[in-house]
Amino acid sequence: MDTSDYNPTPHVIPEGENATPLEVVGGDCTDTEKLIIIMCGLPATGKTHIGNRIARYVSFFLDIQTKIFNVGDYRRELFGASLPAEFFDHSNKENMAKREQACNAALGDLVEYMKQDGVRVGILDSTNSSRTRRAHIRHVLQKDNKLKCKIIVLESVVDKEEVIEQNIRYIKRNAPDYEGRDDKEAMADFHKRREMYMNVYEPVDESDGSHIKIINNQTFVVHNTGGYLPQKVVHFVMNLHSHPRVFYLSRHGQSEYNLLGKIGGDAGLTDAGLEYARRLAVFANDVVGKQVVKDEETGEEKKVPCPARLWTSTLRRTKETAQFIKKEVITTQKSDNGEELEWIQFQGRTRRNLDELYAGVCDGLTYAEIAEKFPEEFQRRQEDKLTYRYPRGESYMDVTLRLETIVLDIERTREPILIVGHQGIHRLLYAYFMGLPRDQAPFVSIPLNTVIELTPHAYGCDEKRYVLLSKEELLKDGQDEPVTSMPMKEKAESTQKKSSGEGKTYDFDPMNPPSF
């Protein structure tokens, strides 16, 4: 007997052959890891932004159920959205009672949510400006013996006037309280509301128990905070900032393998791919590396250079796509102290973590060849595209694990970033920032010859799509997957998203967009 073929008692994992490891898909925590985060801070300090980013990170990368309980949402539902600043006067007992009613409603739902089985994170988003209010919240959460959760107060402090004004302008444009209201009126009202809170605000201290204090996104105070989930949160928030930022996702230009319908490989670009690369270079110079500034005297708007970054994978097709982008030296200023410095525009950074999902033994095959040579593997992938791992290759979940560091870099970077990558990589990045469940990520359309602009903010993520090379300009793009390799219809449910390109506006389902 050939001993190399003798394995009478193989190690069989419950998830099946080529399955994704448990720690990659979550579930490695116990119920004692349940965590409640109580947000705290004056208006316009980025609390909602921080809370939403934490929730997105924990749910997407740690696969832990997370829900935000925004007291403002409860207040709007109970008493309406268009409330004057006087509603937040702490000396008005009637209005204080209404605000406490909204807080208690949110607290009640939070408690019921945290009582459910399984590891979960709940975030209470409100100003929680007084020690009395924070003590009340802790009392409600701790009086129920069945609610065994760690509780952390997360305070955001901003004392830089320019940052506060920037945040107020953003809130005025996006917050539900000011929807449809006159700009000047909204600004004046918000300033007045903020003053109401400043009059009674009490900073977080040791009497609040375990807490994280974030000061201007530069100084961090961590007090009595331990355990797996709390430490993951601490690490994550240290990478956050509230400055407006934008980044751009672009697949490489058409490769020789794209043209042949092959997956993976390390092929170079076709003539059409090189044409896209040239157009991408123009786009990078005119859009990514420019910002609009307004002349304070004349009010005239003009485009001026702004620092921008360029990331590619290590694979040939992405580096060739970025080859025509100019790397000019510009003069800029540090955001923290105004010191002038020289910046090399689009100085490329090659990142192994951005490499395409590795198809293992199926690398370099077409979908039809995979179905013929490995029919069982092909069917397994059809049944669960997210966690299926190619033999000797990767799954989408494996790629998710290595993209965590990329996302942390995007979260902390302030300059625009142009990321020239791959379909599988951009599907996951897009799903993370657009708030899609990760089981929908493998079905997101990331077409060739298109740049996707994403602008994350406290209330979601805005999207624009720029088509640089239309499908009609190509004789064949090699991107029409066989019907058997497309997701089942019931897996492609999604709400419609609105995207716009230069001079065009599209309403489409991101799971099944029109051909670009």
PDB file of N, CA and C in Angstrom, residues 126-192:
ATOM      1  N   SER A 126     -25.749  59.683  21.665  1.00  0.00           N
ATOM      2  CA  SER A 126     -26.380  60.904  22.168  1.00  0.00           C
ATOM      3  C   SER A 126     -25.290  61.770  22.786  1.00  0.00           C
ATOM      4  N   THR A 127     -25.645  63.016  23.163  1.00  0.00           N
ATOM      5  CA  THR A 127     -24.641  63.882  23.790  1.00  0.00           C
ATOM      6  C   THR A 127     -24.280  63.393  25.190  1.00  0.00           C
ATOM      7  N   ASN A 128     -25.281  62.922  25.946  1.00  0.00           N
ATOM      8  CA  ASN A 128     -25.050  62.419  27.311  1.00  0.00           C
ATOM      9  C   ASN A 128     -24.095  63.354  28.058  1.00  0.00           C
ATOM     10  N   SER A 129     -24.481  64.617  28.104  1.00  0.00           N
ATOM     11  CA  SER A 129     -23.570  65.682  28.499  1.00  0.00           C
ATOM     12  C   SER A 129     -23.331  65.811  30.005  1.00  0.00           C
ATOM     13  N   SER A 130     -24.213  65.260  30.824  1.00  0.00           N
ATOM     14  CA  SER A 130     -24.039  65.419  32.278  1.00  0.00           C
ATOM     15  C   SER A 130     -23.720  64.083  32.942  1.00  0.00           C
ATOM     16  N   ARG A 131     -23.032  64.172  34.074  1.00  0.00           N
ATOM     17  CA  ARG A 131     -22.728  62.946  34.822  1.00  0.00           C
ATOM     18  C   ARG A 131     -24.008  62.295  35.328  1.00  0.00           C
ATOM     19  N   THR A 132     -25.009  63.116  35.623  1.00  0.00           N
ATOM     20  CA  THR A 132     -26.287  62.570  36.078  1.00  0.00           C
ATOM     21  C   THR A 132     -26.921  61.702  35.008  1.00  0.00           C
ATOM     22  N   ARG A 133     -26.911  62.203  33.752  1.00  0.00           N
ATOM     23  CA  ARG A 133     -27.480  61.413  32.652  1.00  0.00           C
ATOM     24  C   ARG A 133     -26.683  60.131  32.437  1.00  0.00           C
ATOM     25  N   ARG A 134     -25.372  60.211  32.483  1.00  0.00           N
ATOM     26  CA  ARG A 134     -24.551  59.014  32.251  1.00  0.00           C
ATOM     27  C   ARG A 134     -24.723  58.012  33.390  1.00  0.00           C
ATOM     28  N   ALA A 135     -24.873  58.520  34.628  1.00  0.00           N
ATOM     29  CA  ALA A 135     -25.107  57.623  35.769  1.00  0.00           C
ATOM     30  C   ALA A 135     -26.463  56.937  35.628  1.00  0.00           C
ATOM     31  N   HIS A 136     -27.464  57.673  35.144  1.00  0.00           N
ATOM     32  CA  HIS A 136     -28.793  57.100  34.922  1.00  0.00           C
ATOM     33  C   HIS A 136     -28.720  55.973  33.885  1.00  0.00           C
ATOM     34  N   ILE A 137     -27.969  56.200  32.827  1.00  0.00           N
ATOM     35  CA  ILE A 137     -27.842  55.188  31.777  1.00  0.00           C
ATOM     36  C   ILE A 137     -27.182  53.929  32.334  1.00  0.00           C
ATOM     37  N   ARG A 138     -26.116  54.091  33.096  1.00  0.00           N
ATOM     38  CA  ARG A 138     -25.447  52.927  33.693  1.00  0.00           C
ATOM     39  C   ARG A 138     -26.380  52.187  34.652  1.00  0.00           C
ATOM     40  N   HIS A 139     -27.172  52.932  35.420  1.00  0.00           N
ATOM     41  CA  HIS A 139     -28.096  52.299  36.366  1.00  0.00           C
ATOM     42  C   HIS A 139     -29.116  51.444  35.624  1.00  0.00           C
ATOM     43  N   VAL A 140     -29.674  51.984  34.539  1.00  0.00           N
ATOM     44  CA  VAL A 140     -30.669  51.229  33.756  1.00  0.00           C
ATOM     45  C   VAL A 140     -30.036  49.971  33.170  1.00  0.00           C
ATOM     46  N   LEU A 141     -28.808  50.091  32.679  1.00  0.00           N
ATOM     47  CA  LEU A 141     -28.153  48.954  32.029  1.00  0.00           C
ATOM     48  C   LEU A 141     -27.708  47.894  33.032  1.00  0.00           C
ATOM     49  N   GLN A 142     -27.423  48.307  34.259  1.00  0.00           N
ATOM     50  CA  GLN A 142     -26.875  47.363  35.235  1.00  0.00           C
ATOM     51  C   GLN A 142     -27.904  46.802  36.197  1.00  0.00           C
ATOM     52  N   LYS A 143     -29.105  47.392  36.230  1.00  0.00           N
ATOM     53  CA  LYS A 143     -30.092  46.916  37.210  1.00  0.00           C
ATOM     54  C   LYS A 143     -30.679  45.571  36.823  1.00  0.00           C
ATOM     55  N   ASP A 144     -30.617  45.238  35.528  1.00  0.00           N
ATOM     56  CA  ASP A 144     -31.126  43.941  35.069  1.00  0.00           C
ATOM     57  C   ASP A 144     -30.001  42.917  35.144  1.00  0.00           C
ATOM     58  N   ASN A 145     -30.134  41.945  36.029  1.00  0.00           N
ATOM     59  CA  ASN A 145     -29.073  40.956  36.219  1.00  0.00           C
ATOM     60  C   ASN A 145     -28.827  40.098  34.984  1.00  0.00           C
ATOM     61  N   LYS A 146     -29.828  40.016  34.107  1.00  0.00           N
ATOM     62  CA  LYS A 146     -29.669  39.203  32.900  1.00  0.00           C
ATOM     63  C   LYS A 146     -28.803  39.895  31.854  1.00  0.00           C
ATOM     64  N   LEU A 147     -28.575  41.172  32.035  1.00  0.00           N
ATOM     65  CA  LEU A 147     -27.808  41.950  31.052  1.00  0.00           C
ATOM     66  C   LEU A 147     -26.353  42.023  31.508  1.00  0.00           C
ATOM     67  N   LYS A 148     -25.568  41.036  31.115  1.00  0.00           N
ATOM     68  CA  LYS A 148     -24.171  40.979  31.514  1.00  0.00           C
ATOM     69  C   LYS A 148     -23.309  41.454  30.340  1.00  0.00           C
ATOM     70  N   CYS A 149     -23.033  42.741  30.343  1.00  0.00           N
ATOM     71  CA  CYS A 149     -22.281  43.359  29.249  1.00  0.00           C
ATOM     72  C   CYS A 149     -21.198  44.270  29.812  1.00  0.00           C
ATOM     73  N   LYS A 150     -20.137  44.403  29.067  1.00  0.00           N
ATOM     74  CA  LYS A 150     -19.162  45.436  29.374  1.00  0.00           C
ATOM     75  C   LYS A 150     -19.697  46.770  28.880  1.00  0.00           C
ATOM     76  N   ILE A 151     -19.464  47.812  29.650  1.00  0.00           N
ATOM     77  CA  ILE A 151     -19.961  49.148  29.300  1.00  0.00           C
ATOM     78  C   ILE A 151     -18.780  50.109  29.222  1.00  0.00           C
ATOM     79  N   ILE A 152     -18.688  50.822  28.115  1.00  0.00           N
ATOM     80  CA  ILE A 152     -17.624  51.811  27.928  1.00  0.00           C
ATOM     81  C   ILE A 152     -18.250  53.136  27.505  1.00  0.00           C
ATOM     82  N   VAL A 153     -17.824  54.213  28.130  1.00  0.00           N
ATOM     83  CA  VAL A 153     -18.212  55.553  27.682  1.00  0.00           C
ATOM     84  C   VAL A 153     -17.143  56.045  26.711  1.00  0.00           C
ATOM     85  N   LEU A 154     -17.572  56.490  25.536  1.00  0.00           N
ATOM     86  CA  LEU A 154     -16.624  56.997  24.535  1.00  0.00           C
ATOM     87  C   LEU A 154     -16.914  58.484  24.312  1.00  0.00           C
ATOM     88  N   GLU A 155     -16.008  59.332  24.779  1.00  0.00           N
ATOM     89  CA  GLU A 155     -16.193  60.775  24.686  1.00  0.00           C
ATOM     90  C   GLU A 155     -15.341  61.357  23.558  1.00  0.00           C
ATOM     91  N   SER A 156     -15.966  62.193  22.734  1.00  0.00           N
ATOM     92  CA  SER A 156     -15.244  62.907  21.686  1.00  0.00           C
ATOM     93  C   SER A 156     -15.155  64.383  22.070  1.00  0.00           C
ATOM     94  N   VAL A 157     -13.922  64.884  22.146  1.00  0.00           N
ATOM     95  CA  VAL A 157     -13.683  66.278  22.517  1.00  0.00           C
ATOM     96  C   VAL A 157     -13.018  66.989  21.342  1.00  0.00           C
ATOM     97  N   VAL A 158     -13.593  68.107  20.920  1.00  0.00           N
ATOM     98  CA  VAL A 158     -12.991  68.939  19.876  1.00  0.00           C
ATOM     99  C   VAL A 158     -12.971  70.370  20.384  1.00  0.00           C
ATOM    100  N   ASP A 159     -11.774  70.948  20.481  1.00  0.00           N
ATOM    101  CA  ASP A 159     -11.679  72.334  20.951  1.00  0.00           C
ATOM    102  C   ASP A 159     -11.021  73.249  19.914  1.00  0.00           C
ATOM    103  N   LYS A 160     -10.863  72.758  18.695  1.00  0.00           N
ATOM    104  CA  LYS A 160     -10.325  73.575  17.608  1.00  0.00           C
ATOM    105  C   LYS A 160     -11.485  74.194  16.838  1.00  0.00           C
ATOM    106  N   GLU A 161     -11.561  75.512  16.843  1.00  0.00           N
ATOM    107  CA  GLU A 161     -12.706  76.209  16.264  1.00  0.00           C
ATOM    108  C   GLU A 161     -12.900  75.893  14.789  1.00  0.00           C
ATOM    109  N   GLU A 162     -11.784  75.776  14.032  1.00  0.00           N
ATOM    110  CA  GLU A 162     -11.933  75.517  12.596  1.00  0.00           C
ATOM    111  C   GLU A 162     -12.540  74.149  12.327  1.00  0.00           C
ATOM    112  N   VAL A 163     -12.210  73.179  13.191  1.00  0.00           N
ATOM    113  CA  VAL A 163     -12.793  71.839  13.038  1.00  0.00           C
ATOM    114  C   VAL A 163     -14.265  71.862  13.429  1.00  0.00           C
ATOM    115  N   ILE A 164     -14.602  72.572  14.499  1.00  0.00           N
ATOM    116  CA  ILE A 164     -16.002  72.680  14.923  1.00  0.00           C
ATOM    117  C   ILE A 164     -16.847  73.311  13.828  1.00  0.00           C
ATOM    118  N   GLU A 165     -16.342  74.402  13.239  1.00  0.00           N
ATOM    119  CA  GLU A 165     -17.089  75.071  12.165  1.00  0.00           C
ATOM    120  C   GLU A 165     -17.253  74.161  10.965  1.00  0.00           C
ATOM    121  N   GLN A 166     -16.217  73.435  10.642  1.00  0.00           N
ATOM    122  CA  GLN A 166     -16.295  72.486   9.525  1.00  0.00           C
ATOM    123  C   GLN A 166     -17.352  71.427   9.799  1.00  0.00           C
ATOM    124  N   ASN A 167     -17.369  70.896  11.024  1.00  0.00           N
ATOM    125  CA  ASN A 167     -18.357  69.881  11.388  1.00  0.00           C
ATOM    126  C   ASN A 167     -19.777  70.448  11.364  1.00  0.00           C
ATOM    127  N   ILE A 168     -19.935  71.687  11.813  1.00  0.00           N
ATOM    128  CA  ILE A 168     -21.262  72.314  11.826  1.00  0.00           C
ATOM    129  C   ILE A 168     -21.776  72.495  10.403  1.00  0.00           C
ATOM    130  N   ARG A 169     -20.900  72.927   9.497  1.00  0.00           N
ATOM    131  CA  ARG A 169     -21.310  73.084   8.092  1.00  0.00           C
ATOM    132  C   ARG A 169     -21.738  71.751   7.510  1.00  0.00           C
ATOM    133  N   TYR A 170     -21.020  70.706   7.868  1.00  0.00           N
ATOM    134  CA  TYR A 170     -21.386  69.378   7.364  1.00  0.00           C
ATOM    135  C   TYR A 170     -22.727  68.930   7.947  1.00  0.00           C
ATOM    136  N   ILE A 171     -22.918  69.112   9.255  1.00  0.00           N
ATOM    137  CA  ILE A 171     -24.168  68.711   9.901  1.00  0.00           C
ATOM    138  C   ILE A 171     -25.348  69.449   9.294  1.00  0.00           C
ATOM    139  N   LYS A 172     -25.148  70.734   9.032  1.00  0.00           N
ATOM    140  CA  LYS A 172     -26.213  71.556   8.447  1.00  0.00           C
ATOM    141  C   LYS A 172     -26.653  71.001   7.091  1.00  0.00           C
ATOM    142  N   ARG A 173     -25.707  70.425   6.340  1.00  0.00           N
ATOM    143  CA  ARG A 173     -26.040  69.882   5.016  1.00  0.00           C
ATOM    144  C   ARG A 173     -26.659  68.498   5.087  1.00  0.00           C
ATOM    145  N   ASN A 174     -26.324  67.711   6.111  1.00  0.00           N
ATOM    146  CA  ASN A 174     -26.681  66.290   6.095  1.00  0.00           C
ATOM    147  C   ASN A 174     -27.586  65.821   7.231  1.00  0.00           C
ATOM    148  N   ALA A 175     -27.623  66.526   8.342  1.00  0.00           N
ATOM    149  CA  ALA A 175     -28.390  66.037   9.490  1.00  0.00           C
ATOM    150  C   ALA A 175     -29.892  66.125   9.237  1.00  0.00           C
ATOM    151  N   PRO A 176     -30.651  65.114   9.683  1.00  0.00           N
ATOM    152  CA  PRO A 176     -32.110  65.118   9.490  1.00  0.00           C
ATOM    153  C   PRO A 176     -32.796  66.332  10.113  1.00  0.00           C
ATOM    154  N   ASP A 177     -32.238  66.883  11.201  1.00  0.00           N
ATOM    155  CA  ASP A 177     -32.862  68.027  11.875  1.00  0.00           C
ATOM    156  C   ASP A 177     -32.926  69.266  10.989  1.00  0.00           C
ATOM    157  N   TYR A 178     -32.025  69.363  10.008  1.00  0.00           N
ATOM    158  CA  TYR A 178     -31.944  70.593   9.209  1.00  0.00           C
ATOM    159  C   TYR A 178     -32.255  70.365   7.738  1.00  0.00           C
ATOM    160  N   GLU A 179     -32.878  69.270   7.456  1.00  0.00           N
ATOM    161  CA  GLU A 179     -33.229  68.967   6.071  1.00  0.00           C
ATOM    162  C   GLU A 179     -34.232  69.999   5.533  1.00  0.00           C
ATOM    163  N   GLY A 180     -33.869  70.631   4.421  1.00  0.00           N
ATOM    164  CA  GLY A 180     -34.760  71.590   3.768  1.00  0.00           C
ATOM    165  C   GLY A 180     -34.772  72.974   4.383  1.00  0.00           C
ATOM    166  N   ARG A 181     -33.936  73.220   5.389  1.00  0.00           N
ATOM    167  CA  ARG A 181     -33.943  74.527   6.044  1.00  0.00           C
ATOM    168  C   ARG A 181     -32.911  75.464   5.424  1.00  0.00           C
ATOM    169  N   ASP A 182     -33.148  76.761   5.536  1.00  0.00           N
ATOM    170  CA  ASP A 182     -32.241  77.773   5.024  1.00  0.00           C
ATOM    171  C   ASP A 182     -30.876  77.632   5.690  1.00  0.00           C
ATOM    172  N   ASP A 183     -29.788  77.802   4.895  1.00  0.00           N
ATOM    173  CA  ASP A 183     -28.438  77.571   5.397  1.00  0.00           C
ATOM    174  C   ASP A 183     -28.105  78.469   6.593  1.00  0.00           C
ATOM    175  N   LYS A 184     -28.340  79.772   6.450  1.00  0.00           N
ATOM    176  CA  LYS A 184     -27.999  80.707   7.531  1.00  0.00           C
ATOM    177  C   LYS A 184     -28.822  80.422   8.778  1.00  0.00           C
ATOM    178  N   GLU A 185     -30.088  80.136   8.571  1.00  0.00           N
ATOM    179  CA  GLU A 185     -30.967  79.835   9.700  1.00  0.00           C
ATOM    180  C   GLU A 185     -30.515  78.565  10.415  1.00  0.00           C
ATOM    181  N   ALA A 186     -30.133  77.552   9.628  1.00  0.00           N
ATOM    182  CA  ALA A 186     -29.690  76.295  10.209  1.00  0.00           C
ATOM    183  C   ALA A 186     -28.392  76.479  10.996  1.00  0.00           C
ATOM    184  N   MET A 187     -27.452  77.238  10.440  1.00  0.00           N
ATOM    185  CA  MET A 187     -26.180  77.484  11.136  1.00  0.00           C
ATOM    186  C   MET A 187     -26.403  78.210  12.463  1.00  0.00           C
ATOM    187  N   ALA A 188     -27.232  79.245  12.434  1.00  0.00           N
ATOM    188  CA  ALA A 188     -27.502  80.014  13.655  1.00  0.00           C
ATOM    189  C   ALA A 188     -28.181  79.149  14.703  1.00  0.00           C
ATOM    190  N   ASP A 189     -29.133  78.326  14.259  1.00  0.00           N
ATOM    191  CA  ASP A 189     -29.853  77.467  15.188  1.00  0.00           C
ATOM    192  C   ASP A 189     -28.916  76.447  15.829  1.00  0.00           C
ATOM    193  N   PHE A 190     -28.024  75.865  15.010  1.00  0.00           N
ATOM    194  CA  PHE A 190     -27.134  74.842  15.558  1.00  0.00           C
ATOM    195  C   PHE A 190     -26.144  75.443  16.552  1.00  0.00           C
ATOM    196  N   HIS A 191     -25.625  76.639  16.248  1.00  0.00           N
ATOM    197  CA  HIS A 191     -24.728  77.301  17.191  1.00  0.00           C
ATOM    198  C   HIS A 191     -25.433  77.542  18.529  1.00  0.00           C
ATOM    199  N   LYS A 192     -26.688  77.947  18.457  1.00  0.00           N
ATOM    200  CA  LYS A 192     -27.447  78.198  19.673  1.00  0.00           C
ATOM    201  C   LYS A 192     -27.678  76.903  20.445  1.00  0.00           C
TER     202      LYS A 192
END
